[in-house]
Coordinates of C-alpha atoms in Angstrom, one line a residue:
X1448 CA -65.7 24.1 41.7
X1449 CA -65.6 24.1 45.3
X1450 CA -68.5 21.8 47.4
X1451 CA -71.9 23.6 48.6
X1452 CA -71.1 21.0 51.2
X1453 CA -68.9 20.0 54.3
X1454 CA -66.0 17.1 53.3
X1455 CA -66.8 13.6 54.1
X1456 CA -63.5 13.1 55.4
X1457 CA -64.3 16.4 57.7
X1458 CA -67.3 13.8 58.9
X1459 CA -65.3 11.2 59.1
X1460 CA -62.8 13.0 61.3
X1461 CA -66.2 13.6 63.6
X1462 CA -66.6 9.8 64.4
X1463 CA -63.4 9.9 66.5
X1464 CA -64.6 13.3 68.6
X1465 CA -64.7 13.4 71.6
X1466 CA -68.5 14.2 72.2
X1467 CA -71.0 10.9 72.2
X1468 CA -73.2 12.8 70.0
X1469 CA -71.4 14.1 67.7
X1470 CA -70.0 10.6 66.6
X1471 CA -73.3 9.2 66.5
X1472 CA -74.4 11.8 64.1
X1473 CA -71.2 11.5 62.2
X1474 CA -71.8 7.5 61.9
X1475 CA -75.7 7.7 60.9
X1476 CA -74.7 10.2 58.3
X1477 CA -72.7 7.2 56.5
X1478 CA -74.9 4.0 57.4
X1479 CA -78.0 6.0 56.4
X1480 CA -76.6 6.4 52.8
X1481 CA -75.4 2.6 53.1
X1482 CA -72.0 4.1 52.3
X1483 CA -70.1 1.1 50.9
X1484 CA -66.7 3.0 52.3
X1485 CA -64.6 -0.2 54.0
X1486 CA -62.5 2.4 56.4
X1487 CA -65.5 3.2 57.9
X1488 CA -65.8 0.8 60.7
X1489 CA -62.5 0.9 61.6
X1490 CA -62.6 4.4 62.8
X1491 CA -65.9 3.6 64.9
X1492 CA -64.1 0.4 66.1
X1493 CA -61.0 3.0 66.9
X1494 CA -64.0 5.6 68.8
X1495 CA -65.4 2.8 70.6
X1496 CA -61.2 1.9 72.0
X1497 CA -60.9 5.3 72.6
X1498 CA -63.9 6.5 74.9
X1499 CA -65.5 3.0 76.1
X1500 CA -68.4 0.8 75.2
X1501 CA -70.9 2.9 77.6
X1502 CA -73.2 4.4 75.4
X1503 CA -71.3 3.1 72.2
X1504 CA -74.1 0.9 71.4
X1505 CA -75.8 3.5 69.1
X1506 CA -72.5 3.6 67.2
X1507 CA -72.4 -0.1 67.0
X1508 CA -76.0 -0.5 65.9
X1509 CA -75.2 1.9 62.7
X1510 CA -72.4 -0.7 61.5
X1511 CA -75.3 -3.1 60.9
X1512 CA -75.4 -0.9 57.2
X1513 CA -71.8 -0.4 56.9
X1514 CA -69.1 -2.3 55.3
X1515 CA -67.2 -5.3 57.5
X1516 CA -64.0 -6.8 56.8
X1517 CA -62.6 -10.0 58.5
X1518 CA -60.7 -7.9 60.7
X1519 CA -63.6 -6.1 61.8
X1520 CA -65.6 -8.9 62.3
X1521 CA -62.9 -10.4 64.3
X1522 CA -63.1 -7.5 66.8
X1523 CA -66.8 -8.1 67.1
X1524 CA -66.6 -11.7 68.0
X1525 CA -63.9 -10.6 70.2
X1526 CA -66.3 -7.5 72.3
X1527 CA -68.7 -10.6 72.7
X1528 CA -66.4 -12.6 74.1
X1529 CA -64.9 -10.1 76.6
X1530 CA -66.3 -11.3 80.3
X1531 CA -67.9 -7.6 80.9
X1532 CA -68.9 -6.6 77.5
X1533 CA -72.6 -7.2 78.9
X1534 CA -72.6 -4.2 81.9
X1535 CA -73.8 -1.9 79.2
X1536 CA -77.3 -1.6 78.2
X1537 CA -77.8 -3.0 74.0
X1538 CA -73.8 -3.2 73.5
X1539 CA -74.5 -7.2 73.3
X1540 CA -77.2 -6.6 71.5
X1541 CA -76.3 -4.7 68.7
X1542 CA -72.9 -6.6 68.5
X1543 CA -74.7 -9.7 67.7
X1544 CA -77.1 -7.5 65.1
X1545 CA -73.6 -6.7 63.2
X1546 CA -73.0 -10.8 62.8
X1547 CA -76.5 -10.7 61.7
X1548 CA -75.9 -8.0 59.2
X1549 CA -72.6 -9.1 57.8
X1550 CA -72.0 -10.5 54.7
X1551 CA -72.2 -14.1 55.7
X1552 CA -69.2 -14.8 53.5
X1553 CA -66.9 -13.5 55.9
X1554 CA -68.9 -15.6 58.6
X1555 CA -68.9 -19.2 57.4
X1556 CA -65.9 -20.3 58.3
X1557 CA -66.2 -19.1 61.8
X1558 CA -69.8 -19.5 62.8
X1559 CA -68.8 -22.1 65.5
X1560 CA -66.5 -19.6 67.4
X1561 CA -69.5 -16.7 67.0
X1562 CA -71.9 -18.9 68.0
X1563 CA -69.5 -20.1 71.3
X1564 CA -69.0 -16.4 71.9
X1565 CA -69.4 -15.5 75.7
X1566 CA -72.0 -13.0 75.1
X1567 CA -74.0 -14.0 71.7
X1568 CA -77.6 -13.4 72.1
X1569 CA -79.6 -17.2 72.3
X1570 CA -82.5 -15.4 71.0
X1571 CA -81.0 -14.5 67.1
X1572 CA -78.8 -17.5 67.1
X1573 CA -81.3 -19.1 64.3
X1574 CA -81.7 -15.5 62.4
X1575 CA -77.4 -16.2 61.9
X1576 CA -77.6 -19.6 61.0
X1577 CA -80.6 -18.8 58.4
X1578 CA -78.6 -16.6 57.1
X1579 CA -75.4 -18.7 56.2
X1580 CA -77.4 -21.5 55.2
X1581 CA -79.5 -19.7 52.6
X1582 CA -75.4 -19.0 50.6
X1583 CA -76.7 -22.7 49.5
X1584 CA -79.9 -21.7 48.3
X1585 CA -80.8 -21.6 44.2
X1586 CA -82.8 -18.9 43.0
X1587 CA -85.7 -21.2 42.8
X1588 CA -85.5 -22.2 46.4
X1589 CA -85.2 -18.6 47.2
X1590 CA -88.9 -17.9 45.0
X1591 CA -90.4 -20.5 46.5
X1592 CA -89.9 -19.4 50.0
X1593 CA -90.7 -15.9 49.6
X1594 CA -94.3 -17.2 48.2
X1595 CA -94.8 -19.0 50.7
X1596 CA -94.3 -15.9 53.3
X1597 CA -96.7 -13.8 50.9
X1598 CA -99.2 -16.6 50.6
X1599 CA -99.3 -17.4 54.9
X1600 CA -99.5 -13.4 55.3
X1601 CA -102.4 -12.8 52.5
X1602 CA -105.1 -12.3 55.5
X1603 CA -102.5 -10.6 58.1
X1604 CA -103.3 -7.1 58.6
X1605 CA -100.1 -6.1 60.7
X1606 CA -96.6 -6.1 59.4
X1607 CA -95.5 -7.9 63.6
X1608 CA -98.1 -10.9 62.0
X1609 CA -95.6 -11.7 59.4
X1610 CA -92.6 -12.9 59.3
X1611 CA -90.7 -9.8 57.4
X1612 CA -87.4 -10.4 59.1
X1613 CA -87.2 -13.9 57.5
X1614 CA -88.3 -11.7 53.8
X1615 CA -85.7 -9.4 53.7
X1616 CA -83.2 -12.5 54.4
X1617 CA -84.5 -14.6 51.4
X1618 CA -84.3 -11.3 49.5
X1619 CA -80.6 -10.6 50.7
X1620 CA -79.7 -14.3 49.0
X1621 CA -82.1 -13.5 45.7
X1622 CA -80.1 -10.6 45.3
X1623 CA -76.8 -12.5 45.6
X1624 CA -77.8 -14.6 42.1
X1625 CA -78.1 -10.9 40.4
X1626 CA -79.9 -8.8 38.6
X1627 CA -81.0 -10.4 35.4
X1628 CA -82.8 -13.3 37.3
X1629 CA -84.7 -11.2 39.2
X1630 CA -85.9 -8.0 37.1
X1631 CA -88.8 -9.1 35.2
X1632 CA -90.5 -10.6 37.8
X1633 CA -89.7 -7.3 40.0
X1634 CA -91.4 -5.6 36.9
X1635 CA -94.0 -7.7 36.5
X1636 CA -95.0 -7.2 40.1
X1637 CA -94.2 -3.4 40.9
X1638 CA -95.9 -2.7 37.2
X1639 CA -99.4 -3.9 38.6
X1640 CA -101.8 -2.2 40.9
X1641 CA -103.4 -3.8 43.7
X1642 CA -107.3 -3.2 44.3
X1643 CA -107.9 -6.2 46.3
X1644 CA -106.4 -5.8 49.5
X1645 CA -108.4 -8.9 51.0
X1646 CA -106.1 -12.3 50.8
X1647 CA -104.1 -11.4 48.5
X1648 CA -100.5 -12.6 49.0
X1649 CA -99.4 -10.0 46.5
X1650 CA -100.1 -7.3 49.3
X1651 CA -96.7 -8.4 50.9
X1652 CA -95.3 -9.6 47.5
X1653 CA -95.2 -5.8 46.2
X1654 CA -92.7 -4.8 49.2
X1655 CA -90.6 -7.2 49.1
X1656 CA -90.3 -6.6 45.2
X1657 CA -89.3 -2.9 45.9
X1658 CA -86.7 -3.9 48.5
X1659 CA -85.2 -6.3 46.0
X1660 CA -85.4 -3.6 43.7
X1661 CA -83.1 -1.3 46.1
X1662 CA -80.6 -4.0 46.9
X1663 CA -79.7 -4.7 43.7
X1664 CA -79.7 -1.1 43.2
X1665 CA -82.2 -1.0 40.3
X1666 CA -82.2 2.5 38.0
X1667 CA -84.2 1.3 36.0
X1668 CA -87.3 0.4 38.4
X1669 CA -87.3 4.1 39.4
X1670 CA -90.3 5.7 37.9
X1671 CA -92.2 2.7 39.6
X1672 CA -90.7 2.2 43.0
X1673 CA -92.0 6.1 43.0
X1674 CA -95.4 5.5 41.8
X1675 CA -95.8 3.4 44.9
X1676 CA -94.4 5.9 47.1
X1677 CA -97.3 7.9 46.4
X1678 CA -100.3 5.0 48.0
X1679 CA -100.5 5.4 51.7
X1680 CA -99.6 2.3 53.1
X1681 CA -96.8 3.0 55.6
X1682 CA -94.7 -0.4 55.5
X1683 CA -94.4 0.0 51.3
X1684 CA -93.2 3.2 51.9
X1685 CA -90.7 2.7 54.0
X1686 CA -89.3 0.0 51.9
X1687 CA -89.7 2.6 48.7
X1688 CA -87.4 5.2 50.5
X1689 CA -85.0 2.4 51.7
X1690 CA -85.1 1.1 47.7
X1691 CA -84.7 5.0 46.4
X1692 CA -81.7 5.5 48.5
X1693 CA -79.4 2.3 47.9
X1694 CA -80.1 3.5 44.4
X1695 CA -79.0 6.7 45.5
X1696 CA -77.9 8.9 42.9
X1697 CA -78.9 12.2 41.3
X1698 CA -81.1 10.4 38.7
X1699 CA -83.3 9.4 41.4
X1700 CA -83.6 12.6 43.3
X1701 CA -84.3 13.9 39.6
X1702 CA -87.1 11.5 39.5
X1703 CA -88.4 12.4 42.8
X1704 CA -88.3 16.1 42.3
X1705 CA -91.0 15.7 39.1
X1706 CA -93.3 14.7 41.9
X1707 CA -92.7 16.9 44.6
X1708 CA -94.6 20.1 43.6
X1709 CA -98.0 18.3 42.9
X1710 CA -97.8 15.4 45.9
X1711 CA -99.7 15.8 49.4
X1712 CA -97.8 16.4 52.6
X1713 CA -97.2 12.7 53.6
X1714 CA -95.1 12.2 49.8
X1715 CA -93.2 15.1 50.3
X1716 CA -92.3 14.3 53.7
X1717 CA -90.9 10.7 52.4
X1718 CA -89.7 12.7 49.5
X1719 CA -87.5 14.9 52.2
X1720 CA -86.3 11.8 53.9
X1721 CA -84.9 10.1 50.5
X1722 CA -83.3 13.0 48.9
X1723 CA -81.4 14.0 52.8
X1724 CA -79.8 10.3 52.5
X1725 CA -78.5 10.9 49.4
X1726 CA -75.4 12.5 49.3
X1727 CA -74.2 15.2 46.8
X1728 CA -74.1 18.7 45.8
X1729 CA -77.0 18.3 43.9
X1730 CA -79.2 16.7 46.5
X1731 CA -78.4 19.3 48.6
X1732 CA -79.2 22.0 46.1
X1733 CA -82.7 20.4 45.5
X1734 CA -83.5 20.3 48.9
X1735 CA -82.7 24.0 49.1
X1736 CA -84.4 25.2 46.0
X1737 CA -87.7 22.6 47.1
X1738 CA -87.4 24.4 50.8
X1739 CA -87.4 28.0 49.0
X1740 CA -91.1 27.2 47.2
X1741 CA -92.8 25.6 49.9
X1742 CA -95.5 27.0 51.5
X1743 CA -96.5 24.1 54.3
X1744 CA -94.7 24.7 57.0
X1745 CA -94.0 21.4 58.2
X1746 CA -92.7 20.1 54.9
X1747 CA -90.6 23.1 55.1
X1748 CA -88.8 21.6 57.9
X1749 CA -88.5 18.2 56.9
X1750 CA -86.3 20.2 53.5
X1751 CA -84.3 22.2 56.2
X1752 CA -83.6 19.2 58.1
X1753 CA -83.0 17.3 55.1
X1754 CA -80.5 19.9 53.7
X1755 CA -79.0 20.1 57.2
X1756 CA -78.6 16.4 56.9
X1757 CA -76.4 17.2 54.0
X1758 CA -74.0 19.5 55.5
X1759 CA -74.6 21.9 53.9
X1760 CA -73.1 25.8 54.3
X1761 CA -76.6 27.3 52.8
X1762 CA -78.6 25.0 54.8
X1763 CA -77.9 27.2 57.8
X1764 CA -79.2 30.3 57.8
X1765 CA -82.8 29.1 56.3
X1766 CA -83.1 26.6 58.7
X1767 CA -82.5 29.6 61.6
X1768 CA -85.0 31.5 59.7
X1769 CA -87.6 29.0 60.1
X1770 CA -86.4 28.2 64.2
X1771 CA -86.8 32.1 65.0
X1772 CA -90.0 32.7 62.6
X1773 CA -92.6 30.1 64.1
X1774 CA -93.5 29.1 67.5
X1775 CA -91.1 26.6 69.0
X1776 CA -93.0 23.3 69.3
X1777 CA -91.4 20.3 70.1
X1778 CA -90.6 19.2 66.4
X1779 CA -89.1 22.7 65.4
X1780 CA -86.8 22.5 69.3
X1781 CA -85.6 19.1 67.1
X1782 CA -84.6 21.2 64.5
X1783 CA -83.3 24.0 66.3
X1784 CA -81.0 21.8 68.2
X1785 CA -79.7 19.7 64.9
X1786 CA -78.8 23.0 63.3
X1787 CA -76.5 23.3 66.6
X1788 CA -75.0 20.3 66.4
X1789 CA -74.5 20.3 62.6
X1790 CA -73.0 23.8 63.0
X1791 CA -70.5 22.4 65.8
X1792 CA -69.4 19.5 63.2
X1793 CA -69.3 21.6 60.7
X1794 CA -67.2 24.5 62.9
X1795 CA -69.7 26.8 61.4
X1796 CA -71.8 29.7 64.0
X1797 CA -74.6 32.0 63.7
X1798 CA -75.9 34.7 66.7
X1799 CA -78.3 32.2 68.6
X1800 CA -75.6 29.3 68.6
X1801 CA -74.8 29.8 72.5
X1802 CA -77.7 30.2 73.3
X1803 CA -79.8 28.0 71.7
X1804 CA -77.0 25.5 72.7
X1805 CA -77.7 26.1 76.7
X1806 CA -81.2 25.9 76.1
X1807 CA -80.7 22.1 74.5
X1808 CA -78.7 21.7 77.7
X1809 CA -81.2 22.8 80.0
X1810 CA -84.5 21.2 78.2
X1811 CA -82.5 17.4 78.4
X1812 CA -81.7 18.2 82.2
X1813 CA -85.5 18.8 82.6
X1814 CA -86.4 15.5 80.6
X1815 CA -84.0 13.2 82.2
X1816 CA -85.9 15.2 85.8
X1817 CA -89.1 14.5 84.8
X1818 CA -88.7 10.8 83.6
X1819 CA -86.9 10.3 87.1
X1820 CA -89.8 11.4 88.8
X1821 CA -92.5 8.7 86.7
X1822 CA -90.1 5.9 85.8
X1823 CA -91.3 3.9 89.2
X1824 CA -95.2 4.7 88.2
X1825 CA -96.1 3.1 84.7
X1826 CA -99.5 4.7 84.5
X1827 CA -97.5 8.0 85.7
X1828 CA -95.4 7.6 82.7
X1829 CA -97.8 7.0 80.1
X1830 CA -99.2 9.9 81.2
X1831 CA -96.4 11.8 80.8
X1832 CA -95.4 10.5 77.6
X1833 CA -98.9 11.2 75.9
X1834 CA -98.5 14.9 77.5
X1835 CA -94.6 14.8 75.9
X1836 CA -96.1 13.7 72.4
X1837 CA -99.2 16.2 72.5
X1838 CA -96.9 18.7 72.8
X1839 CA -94.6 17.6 70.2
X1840 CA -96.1 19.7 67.4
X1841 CA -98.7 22.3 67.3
X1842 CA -101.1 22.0 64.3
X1843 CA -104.1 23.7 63.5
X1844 CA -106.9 22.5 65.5
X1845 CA -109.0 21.1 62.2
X1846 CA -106.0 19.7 61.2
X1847 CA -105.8 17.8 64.2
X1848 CA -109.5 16.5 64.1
X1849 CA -108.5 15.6 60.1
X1850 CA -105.5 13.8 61.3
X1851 CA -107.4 11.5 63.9
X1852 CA -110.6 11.2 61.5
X1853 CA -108.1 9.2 59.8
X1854 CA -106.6 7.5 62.3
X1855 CA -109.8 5.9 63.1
X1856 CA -110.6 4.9 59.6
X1857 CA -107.3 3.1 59.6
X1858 CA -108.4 -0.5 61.2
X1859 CA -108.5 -2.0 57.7
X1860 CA -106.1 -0.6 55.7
X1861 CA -106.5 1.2 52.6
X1862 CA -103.4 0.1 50.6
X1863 CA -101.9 -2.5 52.8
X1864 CA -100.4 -4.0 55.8
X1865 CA -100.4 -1.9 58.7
X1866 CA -96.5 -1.1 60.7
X1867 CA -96.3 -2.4 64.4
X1868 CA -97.6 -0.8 67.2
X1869 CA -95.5 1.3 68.8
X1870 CA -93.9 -0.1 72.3
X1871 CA -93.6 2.7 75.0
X1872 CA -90.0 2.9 76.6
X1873 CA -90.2 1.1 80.0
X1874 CA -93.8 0.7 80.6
X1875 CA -95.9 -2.0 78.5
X1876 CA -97.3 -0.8 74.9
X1877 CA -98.9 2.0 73.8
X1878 CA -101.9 0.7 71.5
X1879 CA -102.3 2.6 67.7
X1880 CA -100.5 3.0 64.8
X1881 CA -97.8 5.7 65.2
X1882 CA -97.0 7.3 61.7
X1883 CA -93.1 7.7 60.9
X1884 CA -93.6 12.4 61.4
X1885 CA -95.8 11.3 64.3
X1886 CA -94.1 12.5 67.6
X1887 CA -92.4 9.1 69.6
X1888 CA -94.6 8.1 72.3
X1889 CA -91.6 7.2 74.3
X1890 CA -91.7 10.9 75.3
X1891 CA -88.1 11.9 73.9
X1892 CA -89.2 15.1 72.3
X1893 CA -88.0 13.5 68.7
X1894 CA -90.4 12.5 65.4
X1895 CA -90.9 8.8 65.7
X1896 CA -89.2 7.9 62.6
X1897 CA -86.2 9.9 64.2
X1898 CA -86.8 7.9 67.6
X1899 CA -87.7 4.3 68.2
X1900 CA -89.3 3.7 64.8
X1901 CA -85.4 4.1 64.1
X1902 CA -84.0 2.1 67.3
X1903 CA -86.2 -0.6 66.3
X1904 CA -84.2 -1.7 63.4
X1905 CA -80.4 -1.6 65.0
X1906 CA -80.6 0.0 68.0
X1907 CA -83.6 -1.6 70.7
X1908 CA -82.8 -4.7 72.6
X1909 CA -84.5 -8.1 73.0
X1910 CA -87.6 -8.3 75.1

């Protein structure tokens, strides 16, 4: 039976082309799926050789979820060694995310050498050395210190207020003493629901129990890792759709399908986002056949983009129905131009391709002209970026006063901690929570969670 879908060695092929952004889309399209394919990094290593390290810091940044290999590690200590490796903007920085990422097993032996390393960033040197001295820590070590995070963050109300980074490292080395250790207090935990929201460690706890769930890929936590996906409480979601795709088969997009027709906007939209990292035919054909029922129109392009995310040949002419049928807002000029550049991977066409190609061309020319013009005048560019995410997406004007009725009612969180503030590009902060479908304030024209919401895990460098 032939695939409803393009090859993955056809997308592996793409991370050695010759155009920037079609490897960077070839390489998320793996580390997205935490593919656990070991001849991955080789061929971005070979892409990086190939066409230099300007601008191959996004490709770098994507390795942090891919699989290493002492002779790709090797190469990394290497690029941080190198005398110039620093004259392009977040190379350095996402080089010393991979040591960061690695399985410290491969790091152990030659942590003195990473550490010595011309260009090793000062400011994650302890985040490395956490992490290869928790390979000594007992599970009950490993319990206690998690507590201990939950129970300091019980009154915190933003996730920047706690100390998440050191969480999902205490996690990493739970999971390493396996499953059976750790499943009935993951159960115990996930099984419960949380009505006090007021100092109570387990608000954290619950989180981190999901993202244990996920890395020790879980099947059987499912039906509850999706339960929570339904409360609105933005940093539990994201670690439900991060759990639901290192499970990643068709069982769980299954699971998540029972939901979908009954679930508001906001759970389909996360919905959208597990089943597009999952990879097969049949997440493919479930985002086609959930696209070809729905009615709201911006879940419909979350599916298309989804299915697009997929590669795959049906995607492509529903996804140009919905470009040339609606007005083209910001977020649907995203989706017209991935259809492009998934149809140039994929060597596939369709009438508007040219076109709709120049126009991308023309619309980034205008961008990079207009951020020229404010980058000297922060107040200029704030300006400009609140204009660039107004225009983002058009909704319905009630809508809109729904949407920030809302937002105002969000200071004390309904079901949980609260995700970061979002930092504006090159001019201070922008203050207020910034949902994950929310246009980026940083003015790029992209969803946030396709933006910096992204860039902050892998891809932003220190400030």
């Amino acid at each position: 039976m032939k695939s409803m879908r393009l090859p993955e060695e056809k997308v592996k092929q793409a991370i050695l082309d010759p155009d920037a952004e079609v490897r960077e889309r070839a390489v998320r399209y793996f580390s997205h799926s935490f593919s656990g394919d070991a001849t991955l990094v080789p061929l971005v290593i070979q892409a990086v050789e190939r066409y230099g390290s300007e601008g191959a810091y996004h490709l770098v940044g994507s390795c942090t979820r891919l699989v290493h290999t002492d002779e790709s590690i090797s190469w990394v200590v290497d690029e941080l060694d190198r005398e110039d490796a620093d004259q392009y903007e977040n190379y350095v920085f996402n080089l010393t995310r991979v040591l960061c990422h690695a399985d410290p097993a491969l790091l152990i032996h030659r942590d003195s050498q990473i550490l010595e390393a011309r260009h090793f960033l000062a400011g994650l040197r302890d985040e490395f050395l956490q992490r290869l001295e928790m390979l000594s820590w007992d599970e009950a070590t490993c319990w206690r210190e998690l507590e201990s995070v939950c129970e300091e963050g019980k009154d915190k109300q933003y996730v920047t207020d706690v100390d998440t980074g050191y969480a999902s490292r205490i996690l990493e080395a739970l999971a390493r003493t396996g499953e059976f250790q750790c499943e009935e207090r993951i159960r115990s935990v996930l099984s419960q629901e949380i009505v006090d929201f007021e100092n109570n460690p387990m608000v954290w706890m619950e989180p981190f129990m999901v993202e244990l769930a996920g890395l020790l890929h879980i099947k059987e936590m499912l039906p509850l890792i999706i339960h929570k996906l339904h409360e609105d409480a933005d940093f539990l979601n994201g670690r439900c759709v991060e759990a639901l795709v290192r499970i990643g088969d068709d069982d769980a997009v299954s699971a998540i399908t029972e939901h979908f027709p009954a679930a508001d906007e906001r759970f389909k939209n996360y919905a959208a986002a597990i089943i597009e990292d999952i990879h097969s035919d049949f997440a493919a054909e479930t985002c086609l056949r959930l696209l070809a029922h729905e009615e709201n129109k911006f879940v419909k392009r979350e599916l298309a983009h989804a299915a697009l995310s997929q590669f795959a040949f049906e995607a492509i002419e529903p996804a140009r129905q919905l470009v040339i049928s609606q007005r083209l807002d910001g977020e649907l000029r995203h989706l017209r131009n991935y259809l492009v550049l998934t149809c140039k991977i994929m060597g596939e066409r369709f009438p508007e391709y040219e076109r709709w190609q120049a126009d991308e061309e023309e619309e980034r020319e205008e961008h990079e002209r207009e951020l020229q013009e404010v980058s000297d005048d922060p107040n200029r560019m704030l300006l400009w970026a609140l204009q660039k995410a107004k225009d983002y997406v058009a909704r319905d004007e009630g809508e809109e006063e729904a949407r920030a009725e809302k937002a105002r009612q969000a200071r004390i969180p309904p079901h949980g901690p609260l995700d970061a503030d979002v930092h504006l590009v090159g001019s201070g902060s922008l203050s207020g929570r910034v949902g994950r479908n929310d246009p980026c304030p940083c003015g790029s024209g992209k969803k946030h969670k396709k933006c910096c919401m992204k860039k902050k895990g892998s891809e932003t460098p220190l400030h």
